[in-house]
CSV table of C-alpha atoms in Angstrom, one decimal:
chain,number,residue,atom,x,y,z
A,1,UNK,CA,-12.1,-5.8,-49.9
A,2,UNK,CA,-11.8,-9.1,-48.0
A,3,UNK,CA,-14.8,-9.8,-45.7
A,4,UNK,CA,-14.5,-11.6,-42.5
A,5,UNK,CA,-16.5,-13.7,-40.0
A,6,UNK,CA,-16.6,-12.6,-36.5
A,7,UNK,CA,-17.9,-14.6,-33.5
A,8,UNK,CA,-19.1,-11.9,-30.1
A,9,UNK,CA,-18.6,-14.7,-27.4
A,10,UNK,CA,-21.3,-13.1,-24.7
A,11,UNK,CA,-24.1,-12.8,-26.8
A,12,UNK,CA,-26.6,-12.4,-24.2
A,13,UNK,CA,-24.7,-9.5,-22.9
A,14,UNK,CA,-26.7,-6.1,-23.4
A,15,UNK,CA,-24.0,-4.5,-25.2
A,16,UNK,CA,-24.4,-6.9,-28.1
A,17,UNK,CA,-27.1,-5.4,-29.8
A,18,UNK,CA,-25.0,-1.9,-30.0
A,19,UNK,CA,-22.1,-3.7,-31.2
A,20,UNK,CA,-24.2,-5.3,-34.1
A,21,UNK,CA,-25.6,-2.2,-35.1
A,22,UNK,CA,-22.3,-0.5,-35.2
A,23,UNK,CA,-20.8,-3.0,-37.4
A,24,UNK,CA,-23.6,-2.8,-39.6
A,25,UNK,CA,-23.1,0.7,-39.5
A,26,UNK,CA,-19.3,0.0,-40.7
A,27,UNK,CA,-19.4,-2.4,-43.2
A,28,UNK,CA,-17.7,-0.6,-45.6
A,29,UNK,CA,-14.4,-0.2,-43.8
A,30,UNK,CA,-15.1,-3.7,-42.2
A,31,UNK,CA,-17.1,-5.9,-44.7
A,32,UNK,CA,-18.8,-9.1,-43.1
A,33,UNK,CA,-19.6,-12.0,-44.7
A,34,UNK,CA,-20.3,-13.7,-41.3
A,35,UNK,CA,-21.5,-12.9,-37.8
A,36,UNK,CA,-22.7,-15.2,-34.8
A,37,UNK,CA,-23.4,-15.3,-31.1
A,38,UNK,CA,-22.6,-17.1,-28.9
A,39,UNK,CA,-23.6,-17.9,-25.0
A,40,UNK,CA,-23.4,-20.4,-22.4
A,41,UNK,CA,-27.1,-19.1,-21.5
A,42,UNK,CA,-29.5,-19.8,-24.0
A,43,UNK,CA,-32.6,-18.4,-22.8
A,44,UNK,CA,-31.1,-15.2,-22.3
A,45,UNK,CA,-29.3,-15.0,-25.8
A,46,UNK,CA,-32.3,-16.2,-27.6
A,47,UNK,CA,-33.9,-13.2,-27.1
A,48,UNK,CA,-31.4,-11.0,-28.2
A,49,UNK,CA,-30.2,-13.2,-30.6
A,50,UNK,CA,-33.8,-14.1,-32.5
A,51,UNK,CA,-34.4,-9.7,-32.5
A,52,UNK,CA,-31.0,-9.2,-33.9
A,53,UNK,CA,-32.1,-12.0,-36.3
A,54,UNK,CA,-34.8,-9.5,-37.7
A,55,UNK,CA,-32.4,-6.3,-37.7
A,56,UNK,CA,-30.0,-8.8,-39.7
A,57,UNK,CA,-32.2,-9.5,-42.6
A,58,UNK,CA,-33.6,-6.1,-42.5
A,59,UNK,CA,-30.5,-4.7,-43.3
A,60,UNK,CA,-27.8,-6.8,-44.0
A,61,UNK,CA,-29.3,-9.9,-45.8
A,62,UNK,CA,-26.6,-11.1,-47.8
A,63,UNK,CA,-24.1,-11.6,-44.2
A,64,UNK,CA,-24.8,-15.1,-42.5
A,65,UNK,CA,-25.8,-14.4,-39.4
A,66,UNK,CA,-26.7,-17.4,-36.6
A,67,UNK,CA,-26.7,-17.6,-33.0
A,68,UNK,CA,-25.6,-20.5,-30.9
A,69,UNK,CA,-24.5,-22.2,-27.4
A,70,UNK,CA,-22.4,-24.6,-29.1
A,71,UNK,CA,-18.9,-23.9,-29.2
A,72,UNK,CA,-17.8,-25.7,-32.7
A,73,UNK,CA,-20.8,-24.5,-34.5
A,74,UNK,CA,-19.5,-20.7,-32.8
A,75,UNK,CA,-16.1,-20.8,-33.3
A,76,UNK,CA,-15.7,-22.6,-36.6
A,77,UNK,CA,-14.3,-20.7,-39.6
A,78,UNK,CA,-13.9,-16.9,-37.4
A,79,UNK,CA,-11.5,-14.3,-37.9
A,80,UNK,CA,-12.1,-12.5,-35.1
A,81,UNK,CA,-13.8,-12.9,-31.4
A,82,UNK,CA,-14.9,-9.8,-30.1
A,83,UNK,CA,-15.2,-11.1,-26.5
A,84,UNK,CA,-17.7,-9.4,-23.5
A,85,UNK,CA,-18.4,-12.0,-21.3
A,86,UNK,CA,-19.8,-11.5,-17.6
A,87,UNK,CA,-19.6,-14.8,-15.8
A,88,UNK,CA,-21.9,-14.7,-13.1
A,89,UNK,CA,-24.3,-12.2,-14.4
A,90,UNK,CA,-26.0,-9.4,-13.0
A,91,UNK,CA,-26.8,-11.1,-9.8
A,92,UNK,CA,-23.3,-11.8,-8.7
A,93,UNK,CA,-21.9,-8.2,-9.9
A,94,UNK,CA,-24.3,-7.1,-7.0
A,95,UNK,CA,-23.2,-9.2,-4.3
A,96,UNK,CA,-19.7,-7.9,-5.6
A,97,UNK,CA,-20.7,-4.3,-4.6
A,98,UNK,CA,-23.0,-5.2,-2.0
A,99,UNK,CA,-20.7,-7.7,0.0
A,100,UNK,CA,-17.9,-5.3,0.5
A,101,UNK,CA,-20.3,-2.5,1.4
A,102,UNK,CA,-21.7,-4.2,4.1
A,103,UNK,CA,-18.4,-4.3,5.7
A,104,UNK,CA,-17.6,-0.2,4.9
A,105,UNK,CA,-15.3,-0.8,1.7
A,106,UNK,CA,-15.8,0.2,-1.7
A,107,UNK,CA,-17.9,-1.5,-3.4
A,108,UNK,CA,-17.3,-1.6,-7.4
A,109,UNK,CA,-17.3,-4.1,-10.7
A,110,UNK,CA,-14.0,-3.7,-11.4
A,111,UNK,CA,-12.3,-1.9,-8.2
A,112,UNK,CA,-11.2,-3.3,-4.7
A,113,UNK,CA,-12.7,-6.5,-3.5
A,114,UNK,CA,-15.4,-6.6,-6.1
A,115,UNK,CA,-13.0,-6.5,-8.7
A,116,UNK,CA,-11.0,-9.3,-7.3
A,117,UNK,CA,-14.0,-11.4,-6.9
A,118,UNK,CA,-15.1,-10.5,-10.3
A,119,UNK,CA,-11.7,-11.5,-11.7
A,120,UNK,CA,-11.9,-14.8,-9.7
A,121,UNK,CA,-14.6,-15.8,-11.3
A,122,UNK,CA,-13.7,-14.9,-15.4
A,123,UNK,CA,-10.2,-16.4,-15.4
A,124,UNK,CA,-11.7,-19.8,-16.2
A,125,UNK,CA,-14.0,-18.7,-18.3
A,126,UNK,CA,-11.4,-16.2,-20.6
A,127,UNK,CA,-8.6,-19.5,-20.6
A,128,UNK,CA,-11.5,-21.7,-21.8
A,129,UNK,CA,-12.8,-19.3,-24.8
A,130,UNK,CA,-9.2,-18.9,-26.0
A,131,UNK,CA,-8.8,-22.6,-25.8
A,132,UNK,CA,-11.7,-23.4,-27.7
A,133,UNK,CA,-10.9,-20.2,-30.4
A,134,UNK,CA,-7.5,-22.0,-30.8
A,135,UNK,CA,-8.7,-25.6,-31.7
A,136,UNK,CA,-11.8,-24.4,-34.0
A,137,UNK,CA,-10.1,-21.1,-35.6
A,138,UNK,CA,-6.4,-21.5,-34.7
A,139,UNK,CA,-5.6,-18.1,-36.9
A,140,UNK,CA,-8.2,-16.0,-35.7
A,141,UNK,CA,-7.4,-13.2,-33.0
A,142,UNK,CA,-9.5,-12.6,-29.6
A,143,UNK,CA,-10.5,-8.7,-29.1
A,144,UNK,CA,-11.2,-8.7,-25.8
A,145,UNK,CA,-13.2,-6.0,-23.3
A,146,UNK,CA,-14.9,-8.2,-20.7
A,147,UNK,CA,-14.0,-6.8,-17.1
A,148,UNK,CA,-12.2,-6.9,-15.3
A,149,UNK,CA,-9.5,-6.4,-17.8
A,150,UNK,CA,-6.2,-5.8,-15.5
A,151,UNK,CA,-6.8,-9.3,-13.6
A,152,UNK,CA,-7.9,-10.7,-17.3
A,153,UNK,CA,-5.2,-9.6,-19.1
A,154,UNK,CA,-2.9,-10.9,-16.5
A,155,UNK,CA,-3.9,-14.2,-16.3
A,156,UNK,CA,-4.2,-14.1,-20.3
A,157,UNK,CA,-0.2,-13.1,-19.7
A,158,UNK,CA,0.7,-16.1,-17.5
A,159,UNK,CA,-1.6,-18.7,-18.6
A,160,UNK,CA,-1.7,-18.4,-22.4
A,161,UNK,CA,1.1,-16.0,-23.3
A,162,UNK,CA,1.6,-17.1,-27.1
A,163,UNK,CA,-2.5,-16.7,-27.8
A,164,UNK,CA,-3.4,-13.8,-30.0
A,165,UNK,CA,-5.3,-12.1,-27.3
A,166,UNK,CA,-5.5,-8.2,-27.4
A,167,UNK,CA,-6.9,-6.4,-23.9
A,168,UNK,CA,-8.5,-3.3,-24.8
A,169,UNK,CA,-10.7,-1.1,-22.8
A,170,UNK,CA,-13.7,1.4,-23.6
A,171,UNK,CA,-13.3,3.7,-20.8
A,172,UNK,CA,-10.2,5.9,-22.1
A,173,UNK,CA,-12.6,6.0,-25.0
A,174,UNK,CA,-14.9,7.3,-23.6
A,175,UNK,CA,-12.6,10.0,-21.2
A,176,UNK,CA,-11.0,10.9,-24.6
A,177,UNK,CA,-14.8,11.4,-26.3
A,178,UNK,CA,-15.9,13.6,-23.0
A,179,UNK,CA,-12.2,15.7,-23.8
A,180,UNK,CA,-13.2,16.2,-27.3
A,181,UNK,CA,-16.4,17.8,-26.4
A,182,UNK,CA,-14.6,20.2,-24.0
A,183,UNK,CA,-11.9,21.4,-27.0
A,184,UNK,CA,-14.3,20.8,-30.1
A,185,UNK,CA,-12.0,18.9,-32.1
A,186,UNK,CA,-12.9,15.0,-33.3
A,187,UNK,CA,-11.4,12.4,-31.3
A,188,UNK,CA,-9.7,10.5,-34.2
A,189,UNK,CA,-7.9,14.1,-34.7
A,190,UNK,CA,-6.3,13.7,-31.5
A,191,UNK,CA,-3.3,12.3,-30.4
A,192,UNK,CA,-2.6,10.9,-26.7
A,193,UNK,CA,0.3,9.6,-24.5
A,194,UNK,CA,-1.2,7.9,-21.8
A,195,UNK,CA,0.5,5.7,-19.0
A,196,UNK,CA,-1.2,3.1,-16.1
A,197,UNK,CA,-2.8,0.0,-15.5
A,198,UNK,CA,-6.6,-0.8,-17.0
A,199,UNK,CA,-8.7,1.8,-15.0
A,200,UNK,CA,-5.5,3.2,-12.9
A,201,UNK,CA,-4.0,6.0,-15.4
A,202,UNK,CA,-3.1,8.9,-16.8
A,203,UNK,CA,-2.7,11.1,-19.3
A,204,UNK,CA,0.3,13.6,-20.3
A,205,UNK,CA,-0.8,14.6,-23.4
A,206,UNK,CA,-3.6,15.4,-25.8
A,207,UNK,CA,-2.8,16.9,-28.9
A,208,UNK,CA,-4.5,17.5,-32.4
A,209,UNK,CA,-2.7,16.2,-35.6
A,210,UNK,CA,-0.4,19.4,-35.9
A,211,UNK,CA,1.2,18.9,-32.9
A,212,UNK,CA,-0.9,21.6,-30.7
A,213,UNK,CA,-0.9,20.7,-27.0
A,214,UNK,CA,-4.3,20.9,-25.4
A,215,UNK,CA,-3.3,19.3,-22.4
A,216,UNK,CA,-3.6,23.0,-20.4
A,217,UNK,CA,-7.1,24.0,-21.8
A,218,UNK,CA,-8.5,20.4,-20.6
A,219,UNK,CA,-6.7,20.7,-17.5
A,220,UNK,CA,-8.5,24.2,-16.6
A,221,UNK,CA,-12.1,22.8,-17.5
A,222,UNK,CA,-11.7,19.1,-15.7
A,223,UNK,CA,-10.4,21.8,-12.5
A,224,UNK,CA,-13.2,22.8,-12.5
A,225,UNK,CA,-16.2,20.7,-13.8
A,226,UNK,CA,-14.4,17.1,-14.2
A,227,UNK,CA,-15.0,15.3,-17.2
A,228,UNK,CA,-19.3,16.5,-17.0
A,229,UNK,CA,-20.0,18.0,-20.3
A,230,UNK,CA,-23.3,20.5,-20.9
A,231,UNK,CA,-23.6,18.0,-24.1
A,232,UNK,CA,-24.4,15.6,-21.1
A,233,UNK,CA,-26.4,16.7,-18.8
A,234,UNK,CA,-28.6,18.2,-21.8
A,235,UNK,CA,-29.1,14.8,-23.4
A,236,UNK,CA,-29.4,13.2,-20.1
A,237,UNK,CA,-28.2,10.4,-21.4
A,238,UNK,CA,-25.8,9.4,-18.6
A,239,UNK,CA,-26.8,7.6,-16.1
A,240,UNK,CA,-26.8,10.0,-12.7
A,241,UNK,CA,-23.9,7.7,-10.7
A,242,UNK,CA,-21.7,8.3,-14.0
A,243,UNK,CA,-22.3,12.0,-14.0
A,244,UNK,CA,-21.0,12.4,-10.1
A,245,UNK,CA,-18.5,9.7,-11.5
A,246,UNK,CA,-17.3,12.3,-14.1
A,247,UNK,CA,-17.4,15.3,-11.7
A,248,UNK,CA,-15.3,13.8,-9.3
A,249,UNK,CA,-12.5,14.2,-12.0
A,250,UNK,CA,-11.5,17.6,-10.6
A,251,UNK,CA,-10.5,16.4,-6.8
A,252,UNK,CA,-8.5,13.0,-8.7
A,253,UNK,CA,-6.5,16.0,-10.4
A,254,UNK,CA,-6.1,17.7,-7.2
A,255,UNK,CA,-3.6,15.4,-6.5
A,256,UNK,CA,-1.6,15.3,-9.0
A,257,UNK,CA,-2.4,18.6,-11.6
A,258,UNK,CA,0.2,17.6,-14.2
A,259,UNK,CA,-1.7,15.0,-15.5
A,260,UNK,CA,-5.4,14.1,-16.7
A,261,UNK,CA,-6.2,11.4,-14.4
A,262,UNK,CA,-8.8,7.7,-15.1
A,263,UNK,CA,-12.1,8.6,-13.3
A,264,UNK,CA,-11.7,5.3,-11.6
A,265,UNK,CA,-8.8,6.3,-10.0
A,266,UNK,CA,-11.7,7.7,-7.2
A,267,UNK,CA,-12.4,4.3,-5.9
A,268,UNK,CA,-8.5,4.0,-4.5
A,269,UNK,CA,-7.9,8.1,-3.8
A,270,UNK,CA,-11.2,9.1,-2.4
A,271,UNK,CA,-12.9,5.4,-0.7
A,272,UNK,CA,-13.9,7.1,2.1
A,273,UNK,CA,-16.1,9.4,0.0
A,274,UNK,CA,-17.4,6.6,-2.5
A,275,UNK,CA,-18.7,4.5,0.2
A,276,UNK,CA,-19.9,7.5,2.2
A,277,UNK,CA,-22.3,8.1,-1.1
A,278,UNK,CA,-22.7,4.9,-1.8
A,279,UNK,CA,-26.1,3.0,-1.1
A,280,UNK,CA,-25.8,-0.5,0.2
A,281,UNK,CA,-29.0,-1.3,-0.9
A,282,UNK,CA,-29.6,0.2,-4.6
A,283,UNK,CA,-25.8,-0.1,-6.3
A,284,UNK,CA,-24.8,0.3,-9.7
A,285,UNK,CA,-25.3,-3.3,-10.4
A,286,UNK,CA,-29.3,-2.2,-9.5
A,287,UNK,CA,-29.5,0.8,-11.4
A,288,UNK,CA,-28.2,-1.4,-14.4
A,289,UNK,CA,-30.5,-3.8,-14.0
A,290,UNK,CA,-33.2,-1.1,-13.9
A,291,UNK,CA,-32.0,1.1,-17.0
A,292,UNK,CA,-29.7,-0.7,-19.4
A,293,UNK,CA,-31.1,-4.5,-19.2
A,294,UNK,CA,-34.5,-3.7,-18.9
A,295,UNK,CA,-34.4,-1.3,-22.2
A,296,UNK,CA,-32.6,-3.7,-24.0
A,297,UNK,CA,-34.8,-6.6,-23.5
A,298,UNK,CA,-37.8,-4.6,-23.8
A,299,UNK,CA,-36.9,-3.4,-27.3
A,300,UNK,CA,-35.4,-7.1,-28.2
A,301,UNK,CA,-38.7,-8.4,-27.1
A,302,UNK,CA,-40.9,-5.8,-28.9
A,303,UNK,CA,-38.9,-5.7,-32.6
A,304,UNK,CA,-39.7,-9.9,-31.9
A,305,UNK,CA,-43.6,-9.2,-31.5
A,306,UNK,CA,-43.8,-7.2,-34.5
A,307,UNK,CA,-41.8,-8.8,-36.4
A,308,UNK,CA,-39.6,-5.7,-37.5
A,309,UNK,CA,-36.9,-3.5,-36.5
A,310,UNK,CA,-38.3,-0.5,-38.0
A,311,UNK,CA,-39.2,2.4,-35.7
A,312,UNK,CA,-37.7,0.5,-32.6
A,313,UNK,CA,-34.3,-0.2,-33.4
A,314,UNK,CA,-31.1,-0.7,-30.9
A,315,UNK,CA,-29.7,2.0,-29.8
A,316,UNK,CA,-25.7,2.0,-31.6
A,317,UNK,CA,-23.0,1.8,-29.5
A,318,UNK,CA,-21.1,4.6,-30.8
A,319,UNK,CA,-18.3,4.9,-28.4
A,320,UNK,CA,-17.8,0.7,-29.7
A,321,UNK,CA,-16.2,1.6,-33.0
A,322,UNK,CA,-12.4,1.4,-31.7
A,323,UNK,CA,-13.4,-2.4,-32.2
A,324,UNK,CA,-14.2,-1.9,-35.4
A,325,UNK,CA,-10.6,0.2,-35.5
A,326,UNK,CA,-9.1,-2.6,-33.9
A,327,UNK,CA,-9.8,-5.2,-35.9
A,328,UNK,CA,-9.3,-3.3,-38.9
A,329,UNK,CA,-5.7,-2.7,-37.8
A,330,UNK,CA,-5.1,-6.5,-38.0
A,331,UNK,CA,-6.9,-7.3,-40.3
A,332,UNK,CA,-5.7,-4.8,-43.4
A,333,UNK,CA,-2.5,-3.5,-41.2
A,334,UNK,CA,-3.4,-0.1,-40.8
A,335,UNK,CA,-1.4,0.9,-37.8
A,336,UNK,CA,-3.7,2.3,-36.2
A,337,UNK,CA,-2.8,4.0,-32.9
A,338,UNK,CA,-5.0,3.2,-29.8
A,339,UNK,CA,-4.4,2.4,-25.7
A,340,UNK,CA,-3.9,-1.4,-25.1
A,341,UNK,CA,-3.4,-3.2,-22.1
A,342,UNK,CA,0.1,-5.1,-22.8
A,343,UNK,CA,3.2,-6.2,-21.5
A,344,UNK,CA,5.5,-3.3,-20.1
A,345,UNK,CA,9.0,-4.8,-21.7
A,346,UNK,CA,10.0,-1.4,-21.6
A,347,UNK,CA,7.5,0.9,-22.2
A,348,UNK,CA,7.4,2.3,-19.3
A,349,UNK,CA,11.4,2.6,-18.4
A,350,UNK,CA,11.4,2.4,-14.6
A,351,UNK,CA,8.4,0.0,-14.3
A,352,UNK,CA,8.7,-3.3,-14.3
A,353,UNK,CA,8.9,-5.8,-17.9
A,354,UNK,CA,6.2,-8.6,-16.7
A,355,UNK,CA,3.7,-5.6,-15.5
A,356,UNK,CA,0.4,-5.6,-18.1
A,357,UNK,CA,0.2,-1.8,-18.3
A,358,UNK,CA,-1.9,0.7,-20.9
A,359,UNK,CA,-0.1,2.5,-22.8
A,360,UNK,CA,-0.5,3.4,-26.5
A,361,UNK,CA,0.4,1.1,-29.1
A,362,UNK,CA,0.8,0.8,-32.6
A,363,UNK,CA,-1.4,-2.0,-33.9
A,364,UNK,CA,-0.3,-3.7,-37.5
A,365,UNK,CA,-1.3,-7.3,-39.0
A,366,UNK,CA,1.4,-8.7,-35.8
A,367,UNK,CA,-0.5,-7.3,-33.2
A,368,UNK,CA,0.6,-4.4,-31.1
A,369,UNK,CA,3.9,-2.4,-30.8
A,370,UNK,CA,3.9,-0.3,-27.2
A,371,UNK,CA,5.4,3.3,-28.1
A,372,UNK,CA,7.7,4.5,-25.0
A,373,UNK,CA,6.5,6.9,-22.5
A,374,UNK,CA,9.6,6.7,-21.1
A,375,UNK,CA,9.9,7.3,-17.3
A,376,UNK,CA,7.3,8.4,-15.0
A,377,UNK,CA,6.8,10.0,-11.4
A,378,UNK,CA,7.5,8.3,-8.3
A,379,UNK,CA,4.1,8.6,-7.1
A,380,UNK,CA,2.4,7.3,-9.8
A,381,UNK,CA,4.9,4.5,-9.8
A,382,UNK,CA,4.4,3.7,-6.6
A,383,UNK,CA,0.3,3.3,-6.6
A,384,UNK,CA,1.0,1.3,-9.7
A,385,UNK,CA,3.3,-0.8,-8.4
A,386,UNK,CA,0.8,-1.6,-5.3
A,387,UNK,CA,-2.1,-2.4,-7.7
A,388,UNK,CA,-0.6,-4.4,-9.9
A,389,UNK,CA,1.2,-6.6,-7.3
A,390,UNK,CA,-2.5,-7.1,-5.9
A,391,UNK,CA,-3.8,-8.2,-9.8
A,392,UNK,CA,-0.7,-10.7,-9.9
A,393,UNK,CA,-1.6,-12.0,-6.7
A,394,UNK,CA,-5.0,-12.8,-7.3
A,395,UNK,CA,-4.1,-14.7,-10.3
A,396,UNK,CA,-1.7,-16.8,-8.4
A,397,UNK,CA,-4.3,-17.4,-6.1
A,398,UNK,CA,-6.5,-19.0,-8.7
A,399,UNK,CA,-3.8,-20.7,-10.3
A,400,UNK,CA,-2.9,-22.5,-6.8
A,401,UNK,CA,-5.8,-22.1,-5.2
A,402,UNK,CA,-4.2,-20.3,-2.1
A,403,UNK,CA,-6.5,-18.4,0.1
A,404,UNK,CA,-3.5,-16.7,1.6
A,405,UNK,CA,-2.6,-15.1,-1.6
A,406,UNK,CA,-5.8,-14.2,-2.0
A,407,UNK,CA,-6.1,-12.5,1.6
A,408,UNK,CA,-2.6,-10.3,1.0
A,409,UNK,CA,-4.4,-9.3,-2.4
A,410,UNK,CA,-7.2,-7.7,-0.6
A,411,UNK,CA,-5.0,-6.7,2.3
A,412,UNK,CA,-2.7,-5.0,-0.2
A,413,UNK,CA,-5.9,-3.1,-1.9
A,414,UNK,CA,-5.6,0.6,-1.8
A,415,UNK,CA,-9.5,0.3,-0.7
A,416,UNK,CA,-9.4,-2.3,1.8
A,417,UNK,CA,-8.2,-0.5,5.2
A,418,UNK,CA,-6.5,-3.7,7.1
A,419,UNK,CA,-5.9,-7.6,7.3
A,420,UNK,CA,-9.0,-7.4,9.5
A,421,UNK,CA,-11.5,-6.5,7.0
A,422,UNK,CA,-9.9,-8.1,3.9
A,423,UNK,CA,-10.5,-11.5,6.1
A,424,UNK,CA,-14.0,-10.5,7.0
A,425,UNK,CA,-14.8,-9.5,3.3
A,426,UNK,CA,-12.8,-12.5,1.5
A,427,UNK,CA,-14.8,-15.5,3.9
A,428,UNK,CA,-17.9,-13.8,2.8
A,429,UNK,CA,-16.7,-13.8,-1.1
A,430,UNK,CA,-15.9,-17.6,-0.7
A,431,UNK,CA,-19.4,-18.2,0.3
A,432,UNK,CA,-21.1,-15.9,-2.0
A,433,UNK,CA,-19.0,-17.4,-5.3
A,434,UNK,CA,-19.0,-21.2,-4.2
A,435,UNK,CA,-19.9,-22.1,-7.7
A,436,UNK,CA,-17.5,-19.8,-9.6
A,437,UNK,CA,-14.5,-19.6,-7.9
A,438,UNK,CA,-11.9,-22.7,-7.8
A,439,UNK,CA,-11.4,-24.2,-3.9
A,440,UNK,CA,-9.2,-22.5,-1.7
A,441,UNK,CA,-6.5,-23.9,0.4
């Protein structure tokens, strides 16, 4: 079997270390005879990168593994990019939540203002990594899941359209895991049709490899628990804003009870409530800091001091293996069927061709093939259609550098409750992401 080199461009990020150890844990359906970091911060990948240095040769000797800030040295001879990359950090995801707090609007990584500001800032960023892919590794694909993907992809749409970038998401993973639990059947024997944008969906249907439809039997337990499985809140190993998160599924479906709905679909249904429980001093950006990063670098740091891996290792990021399935479906042309974020042309019949929707896709050595959903409900169109128009006017915005574009995107936010606010929020954002964002005019 052919092995391959991968590059994972953010590798100071603190899912890196789960990625690793789930590619280790899959070399033989994805053989590696190369794998490297890389980081525009190199204090912060160092650590991560000189602990994963010791897991390497502990158990995977014979793979070259190196870690770098240099972009030649990163992105010479690759195959693939598995790209997570948060420009900004940890420190500007919480002014993204804390800014549009302060001013009684939802305040989220990926949702409403925050997610427009995150998006602001990781345009240049994306279009710069694909660049430099291109001229060191002109062959090799970019699989990429840095947030926020709707605005990403969407720029990746207008500004490099021809690149072989795929726009994938682990959060219908994750929904689709949490279904699983509630039926007892694997996820890779299930079967969905799905339609939306990247955290702005739905699905219609959910069924095991013979065909049997367990779309009913989901729908009766998310009624009345959400997505919160027992499996859950007996491990404990969800953080407590993600297990109200997955809770909250039952009044999303509420609305609409034909369909399973995207747990994020809360930030533009219920805003009211989110900011209402929300704490504008101690946000999820906080509790990240707190939990995630500060276990991460802790272990990094201690498998560094003694030198091994053994009896502290990273924790796996289980729920990460649709990389591994994705880049396995290019790379031997399995066809493997998972959601993608990609252009509409169709897919959706009464929703428009240029749209980046998610929609399952069949995904061969050319990339990925949308399968039809065919036509869907008015309402669902119409909060679609309002969202996307906002993520296509923020990436004009950067692209011209027009401040007014960038005001009707907020304005136009499901979240945002007038022109007013959306003013008052966006003059604050300018300030806050003077370094990141391009000048606006």
């Amino acid at each position: 079997m052919k092995k391959f080199s991968v590059v994972i461009a953010g590798g100071g990020s603190t899912y890196t270390p789960g990625i690793v150890m789930m590619l280790l844990d899959n070399l033989d359906r994805f053989p590696l005879r190369k794998l490297k970091l890389y980081d525009n911060d190199r204090e912060r990948q160092a650590v991560l990168g000189e602990a994963l240095d010791i897991v390497m040769k502990e158990n995977a000797p014979d793979i070259e593994y190196s870690f770098t800030t240099d972009p030649e040295e990163a992105f010479t001879d690759i195959d693939f990019c598995f790209a997570h990359i948060r420009t900004g950090k940890y420190e500007m995801r919480e002014k993204d939540e804390k800014i549009p707090l302060k001013h009684g609007v939802v305040g989220q990584e990926t949702c409403g203002p925050g997610g427009i500001a995150y998006g602001m800032r990781s345009i240049g960023d994306m279009i710069e990594l694909i660049d430099i892919m291109e001229k060191y590794s002109p062959d090799a694909w970019m699989l990429n899941y840095s947030n926020p993907a709707a605005i990403v992809a969407e720029a990746c749409r207008v500004l490099r359209p021809n690149s072989k970038v795929l726009n994938i998401c682990d959060m219908p993973v994750g929904t689709l895991r949490r279904m699983s639990h509630i039926i007892g059947i694997e996820p890779k024997d299930l079967e969905v049709r799905y339609f939306g944008l990247n955290h702005f969906g739905w699905w219609t249907s959910i069924k095991d490899k013979e065909g049997h439809e367990y779309l009913p039997q989901i729908r009766d337990y998310v009624a009345e628990n959400g997505y919160l499985t027992q499996k859950e809140v007996d491990t404990q190993h969800t953080d407590a804003s993600w297990q109200e998160t997955h809770k909250k599924a039952k009044d999303l479906l509420a609305v609409d009870p034909r369909f399973l709905p995207n747990t994020y679909l809360k930030y533009y249904f219920y805003p009211d409530y989110v900011v209402e429980h929300s704490n504008p001093e101690f946000t999820r950006a906080n509790e990240v800091i707190a939990g995630r990063e500060k276990t991460v670098f802790s272990t990094a740091r201690n498998i560094i001091e003694r030198g091994t891996a053994e009896g502290c290792e990273f924790e796996m990021g289980a729920h990460a293996v649709f990389i591994v399935d994705l880049a396995r479906a290019i790379a031997f042309n399995t066809h493997e069927r998972m959601l993608l974020i990609v252009e509409n042309n169709g897919a959706i019949a009464n929703f428009d061709d240029d749209a980046m929707v998610e929609v399952p896709c069949i995904i061969g050595s050319d990339g990925p093939e949308p399968l039809s959903q065919g036509k869907i409900p008015e309402f669902q169109r119409a909060l679609m259609y309002q969202q996307v128009t906002v993520e296509k006017l923020v990436v004009q915005a950067y692209i011209e550098g027009s401040y007014q574009k960038l005001w009707q995107a907020l304005t136009l936010s499901k979240t945002v409750p007038s022109a007013k606010v959306a003013k008052e929020i966006l003059d604050d954002l300018i300030e806050a992401n003077k370094a990141y964002w391009p000048e606006l005019h």
